[in-house]
Amino acid sequence: MQENARFSGKAASRRTDIRRENERLILTAAEKVFAEAGYGGATMQLIADMAGLPKANLHYYFATKEDLYRRVVQEIFEIWLNAAASFDAASTPAEGIGAYIEAKMDISRRHPHGSKVWAAEVMQGAPVIQDYLENTLRDWTEDRARVIQGWIDAGQMAPVNPRHLLYMLWAMTQHYADFGHQIETLNGGAPLTDRQWQEATESVKTIILRGVGLD
Amino acid sequence: MQENARFSGKAASRRTDIRRENERLILTAAEKVFAEAGYGGATMQLIADMAGLPKANLHYYFATKEDLYRRVVQEIFEIWLNAAASFDAASTPAEGIGAYIEAKMDISRRHPHGSKVWAAEVMQGAPVIQDYLENTLRDWTEDRARVIQGWIDAGQMAPVNPRHLLYMLWAMTQHYADFGHQIETLNGGAPLTDRQWQEATESVKTIILRGVGLD
DNA sequence: TCGCATCCTGACCGTATGGTCAAGACCAAA
DNA sequence: TTTGGTCTTGACCATACGGTCAGGATGCGA
């Protein structure tokens, strides 16, 4: 934020590096611990141990447990919002919906912890991110619902309720992250392989696209 | 368990009544509190207050917090297993899958708390019900996957991966319970009406049935 | 090298939690 | 009415948790 940054050339100052590095270390550990233990079950000590830092150091970078938690939730939310690009960039419904499914499945695979933290937050009534739901997400949803309705009106896909279609897309893609442990257990105890993830993605795409008349 | 029960006629003894009544009171309160706060965030005091009993009384009926929690999780699991009847009783794929969706959507509406507790438990790696996943649920899943594969082999529905189809059914139906708060927010802050629940169920059925070639 | 801001951390504190217990109330059979 | 089991509950305890703080280490521009 200071002008120093502008003069420090390509490499950030050591100080800035330390800050960024430690914040990243803490956020990564926190994401995992919050996902595996829930907000109430997570302890600052556990996060500190996983990050390899003393507990007091966490409180130097994040004033309170809730601050830290809020940052974790915000991160996954932003990742999801970015996935909307796949949706918007498309010119046909099949392309848009297909690409969105692929993007969300990919996120489920690469950010299973964040997805779980978000799910738990929403399940508990969104105590800390209610404003995101009421503003950003509501707008986002209405925009996309309108796009889908446009496709329907143009006869490009079967008439389905756009909102429920979106809910289904969220449900199915996030299920592979949130219920990953259950799926893994039903898969004989082994995580899905590359091939199995591809098969899952294809299954979702096939059924949904055909389901909305886009085969 | 004693022979007394057999001689006490139609009405259970006062003692038995008290026990049953209080256990039910506690389990209902616990289901709600565990759902809204998570296992770690839930406190015995909160559950006691909601049940209208002194905390010490909870420990008389349930030795530990974990015992109480386990009972709550078991209950929703059994409710879901019973929904399988709708699946099995059917003679055609459309009937079976349709009835299963309806049954699961109905459960999502009537037991949102239990669904959330189950979701949180699985998200955290199923620390207390791993054996259910590995035995009961695994068998259940394999059985149904076989039934679906049979339908496919008989040319009664499109060839899709039965497992992923089941995951999708779970994901979509449970989403309406687990993410009910998000859906409510996107619905203008109001819970879904009877009509809207029906519309949701129809949407899911329509897309899925058409998705597996059953329209 | 100096001086200052940032970073680090062991020790500490107040509080809230799960769980215990002993003493009593209630109930039903004898 | 007596007796023995079931149920109830306020008071209590040990522990674990989020958060604080003072004092020291480190990095960096001047």
mmCIF file of C-alpha atoms in Angstrom, chain A residues 61-208:
data_model
loop_
_atom_site.group_PDB
_atom_site.id
_atom_site.type_symbol
_atom_site.label_atom_id
_atom_site.label_comp_id
_atom_site.label_asym_id
_atom_site.label_seq_id
_atom_site.Cartn_x
_atom_site.Cartn_y
_atom_site.Cartn_z
ATOM 1 C CA TYR A 61 -1.127 -12.141 11.782
ATOM 2 C CA PHE A 62 -4.791 -12.783 12.506
ATOM 3 C CA ALA A 63 -6.279 -11.038 15.497
ATOM 4 C CA THR A 64 -8.917 -13.636 16.261
ATOM 5 C CA LYS A 65 -9.967 -17.136 15.288
ATOM 6 C CA GLU A 66 -12.990 -15.670 13.564
ATOM 7 C CA ASP A 67 -10.870 -13.330 11.445
ATOM 8 C CA LEU A 68 -8.812 -16.249 10.270
ATOM 9 C CA TYR A 69 -11.917 -18.282 9.548
ATOM 10 C CA ARG A 70 -13.518 -15.465 7.607
ATOM 11 C CA ARG A 71 -10.489 -15.229 5.335
ATOM 12 C CA VAL A 72 -10.630 -18.950 4.611
ATOM 13 C CA VAL A 73 -14.292 -18.779 3.659
ATOM 14 C CA GLN A 74 -13.770 -15.732 1.459
ATOM 15 C CA GLU A 75 -11.026 -17.462 -0.494
ATOM 16 C CA ILE A 76 -13.107 -20.417 -1.648
ATOM 17 C CA PHE A 77 -15.980 -18.113 -2.474
ATOM 18 C CA GLU A 78 -13.796 -16.058 -4.770
ATOM 19 C CA ILE A 79 -12.466 -19.178 -6.455
ATOM 20 C CA TRP A 80 -16.014 -20.223 -7.249
ATOM 21 C CA LEU A 81 -16.947 -16.827 -8.554
ATOM 22 C CA ASN A 82 -14.025 -16.977 -10.943
ATOM 23 C CA ALA A 83 -15.319 -20.281 -12.274
ATOM 24 C CA ALA A 84 -18.246 -18.322 -13.623
ATOM 25 C CA ALA A 85 -15.980 -17.148 -16.395
ATOM 26 C CA SER A 86 -16.301 -20.559 -18.034
ATOM 27 C CA PHE A 87 -20.013 -20.070 -17.976
ATOM 28 C CA ASP A 88 -20.058 -16.570 -19.393
ATOM 29 C CA ALA A 89 -17.436 -17.072 -22.062
ATOM 30 C CA ALA A 90 -19.535 -19.690 -23.827
ATOM 31 C CA SER A 91 -21.726 -19.005 -26.807
ATOM 32 C CA THR A 92 -23.930 -22.075 -26.603
ATOM 33 C CA PRO A 93 -25.731 -23.590 -23.596
ATOM 34 C CA ALA A 94 -23.975 -26.938 -23.969
ATOM 35 C CA GLU A 95 -20.631 -25.239 -24.008
ATOM 36 C CA GLY A 96 -21.444 -22.951 -21.065
ATOM 37 C CA ILE A 97 -22.958 -25.557 -18.788
ATOM 38 C CA GLY A 98 -20.371 -28.159 -19.754
ATOM 39 C CA ALA A 99 -17.470 -25.837 -19.083
ATOM 40 C CA TYR A 100 -18.981 -24.732 -15.787
ATOM 41 C CA ILE A 101 -19.326 -28.346 -14.640
ATOM 42 C CA GLU A 102 -15.736 -29.021 -15.613
ATOM 43 C CA ALA A 103 -14.497 -25.946 -13.786
ATOM 44 C CA LYS A 104 -16.454 -26.719 -10.633
ATOM 45 C CA MET A 105 -15.386 -30.379 -10.639
ATOM 46 C CA ASP A 106 -11.809 -29.271 -11.001
ATOM 47 C CA ILE A 107 -12.177 -26.950 -8.031
ATOM 48 C CA SER A 108 -13.728 -29.744 -5.998
ATOM 49 C CA ARG A 109 -10.673 -31.792 -6.662
ATOM 50 C CA ARG A 110 -8.121 -29.075 -6.020
ATOM 51 C CA HIS A 111 -9.822 -27.331 -3.087
ATOM 52 C CA PRO A 112 -11.751 -29.965 -1.159
ATOM 53 C CA HIS A 113 -11.010 -28.318 2.185
ATOM 54 C CA GLY A 114 -12.294 -24.912 1.193
ATOM 55 C CA SER A 115 -15.448 -26.467 -0.200
ATOM 56 C CA LYS A 116 -16.097 -28.223 3.096
ATOM 57 C CA VAL A 117 -15.541 -25.083 5.114
ATOM 58 C CA TRP A 118 -18.030 -23.261 2.932
ATOM 59 C CA ALA A 119 -20.555 -26.077 3.249
ATOM 60 C CA ALA A 120 -20.266 -26.134 7.026
ATOM 61 C CA GLU A 121 -20.599 -22.367 7.178
ATOM 62 C CA VAL A 122 -23.790 -22.412 5.118
ATOM 63 C CA MET A 123 -25.199 -25.383 7.027
ATOM 64 C CA GLN A 124 -24.822 -23.439 10.244
ATOM 65 C CA GLY A 125 -26.796 -20.538 8.845
ATOM 66 C CA ALA A 126 -23.922 -18.557 7.339
ATOM 67 C CA PRO A 127 -23.209 -16.618 10.548
ATOM 68 C CA VAL A 128 -20.183 -14.859 9.094
ATOM 69 C CA ILE A 129 -20.882 -14.645 5.360
ATOM 70 C CA GLN A 130 -24.583 -13.913 5.242
ATOM 71 C CA ASP A 131 -23.893 -10.623 3.474
ATOM 72 C CA TYR A 132 -22.097 -12.505 0.675
ATOM 73 C CA LEU A 133 -25.158 -14.643 0.165
ATOM 74 C CA GLU A 134 -27.508 -11.702 0.172
ATOM 75 C CA ASN A 135 -25.489 -9.551 -2.173
ATOM 76 C CA THR A 136 -22.770 -11.087 -4.320
ATOM 77 C CA LEU A 137 -24.265 -14.559 -4.609
ATOM 78 C CA ARG A 138 -27.795 -13.333 -5.089
ATOM 79 C CA ASP A 139 -26.765 -11.045 -7.927
ATOM 80 C CA TRP A 140 -24.595 -13.735 -9.465
ATOM 81 C CA THR A 141 -27.435 -16.225 -9.358
ATOM 82 C CA GLU A 142 -29.986 -13.873 -10.860
ATOM 83 C CA ASP A 143 -27.621 -12.973 -13.690
ATOM 84 C CA ARG A 144 -27.000 -16.590 -14.605
ATOM 85 C CA ALA A 145 -30.623 -17.534 -14.216
ATOM 86 C CA ARG A 146 -31.425 -14.830 -16.722
ATOM 87 C CA VAL A 147 -28.843 -16.151 -19.158
ATOM 88 C CA ILE A 148 -30.288 -19.650 -18.881
ATOM 89 C CA GLN A 149 -33.815 -18.342 -19.289
ATOM 90 C CA GLY A 150 -32.614 -16.567 -22.427
ATOM 91 C CA TRP A 151 -31.371 -19.865 -23.851
ATOM 92 C CA ILE A 152 -34.693 -21.467 -23.047
ATOM 93 C CA ASP A 153 -36.675 -18.657 -24.603
ATOM 94 C CA ALA A 154 -34.532 -18.953 -27.719
ATOM 95 C CA GLY A 155 -35.413 -22.632 -27.907
ATOM 96 C CA GLN A 156 -31.799 -23.659 -27.398
ATOM 97 C CA MET A 157 -32.536 -25.964 -24.483
ATOM 98 C CA ALA A 158 -35.428 -27.628 -22.717
ATOM 99 C CA PRO A 159 -37.558 -25.514 -20.395
ATOM 100 C CA VAL A 160 -36.325 -26.101 -16.859
ATOM 101 C CA ASN A 161 -36.325 -23.875 -13.825
ATOM 102 C CA PRO A 162 -32.972 -22.062 -14.096
ATOM 103 C CA ARG A 163 -32.558 -21.692 -10.345
ATOM 104 C CA HIS A 164 -33.048 -25.361 -9.648
ATOM 105 C CA LEU A 165 -30.679 -26.191 -12.471
ATOM 106 C CA LEU A 166 -28.028 -24.038 -10.803
ATOM 107 C CA TYR A 167 -28.673 -25.662 -7.441
ATOM 108 C CA MET A 168 -28.224 -29.065 -9.046
ATOM 109 C CA LEU A 169 -24.950 -28.041 -10.609
ATOM 110 C CA TRP A 170 -23.657 -26.784 -7.282
ATOM 111 C CA ALA A 171 -24.926 -29.830 -5.433
ATOM 112 C CA MET A 172 -23.371 -32.390 -7.734
ATOM 113 C CA THR A 173 -20.015 -30.758 -8.250
ATOM 114 C CA GLN A 174 -19.495 -29.838 -4.609
ATOM 115 C CA HIS A 175 -20.658 -33.271 -3.497
ATOM 116 C CA TYR A 176 -17.424 -34.719 -4.854
ATOM 117 C CA ALA A 177 -15.491 -32.471 -2.471
ATOM 118 C CA ASP A 178 -17.781 -32.364 0.546
ATOM 119 C CA PHE A 179 -18.586 -36.080 0.547
ATOM 120 C CA GLY A 180 -15.195 -37.076 -0.804
ATOM 121 C CA HIS A 181 -14.556 -39.277 2.188
ATOM 122 C CA GLN A 182 -17.776 -41.211 1.635
ATOM 123 C CA ILE A 183 -17.032 -41.616 -2.053
ATOM 124 C CA GLU A 184 -13.524 -42.750 -1.245
ATOM 125 C CA THR A 185 -14.843 -45.326 1.201
ATOM 126 C CA LEU A 186 -17.326 -46.631 -1.382
ATOM 127 C CA ASN A 187 -14.445 -46.743 -3.840
ATOM 128 C CA GLY A 188 -12.765 -49.396 -1.731
ATOM 129 C CA GLY A 189 -10.942 -46.914 0.458
ATOM 130 C CA ALA A 190 -8.879 -45.414 -2.343
ATOM 131 C CA PRO A 191 -9.093 -41.804 -3.564
ATOM 132 C CA LEU A 192 -10.470 -41.397 -7.066
ATOM 133 C CA THR A 193 -7.796 -41.704 -9.707
ATOM 134 C CA ASP A 194 -7.333 -39.212 -12.539
ATOM 135 C CA ARG A 195 -9.377 -41.523 -14.707
ATOM 136 C CA GLN A 196 -12.155 -41.814 -12.149
ATOM 137 C CA TRP A 197 -12.379 -38.058 -11.740
ATOM 138 C CA GLN A 198 -12.703 -37.779 -15.479
ATOM 139 C CA GLU A 199 -15.412 -40.414 -15.456
ATOM 140 C CA ALA A 200 -17.251 -38.577 -12.676
ATOM 141 C CA THR A 201 -17.077 -35.322 -14.604
ATOM 142 C CA GLU A 202 -18.274 -37.023 -17.765
ATOM 143 C CA SER A 203 -21.139 -38.676 -15.910
ATOM 144 C CA VAL A 204 -22.330 -35.390 -14.505
ATOM 145 C CA LYS A 205 -21.994 -33.639 -17.840
ATOM 146 C CA THR A 206 -23.745 -36.401 -19.759
ATOM 147 C CA ILE A 207 -26.709 -36.661 -17.444
ATOM 148 C CA ILE A 208 -27.174 -32.942 -16.955
#
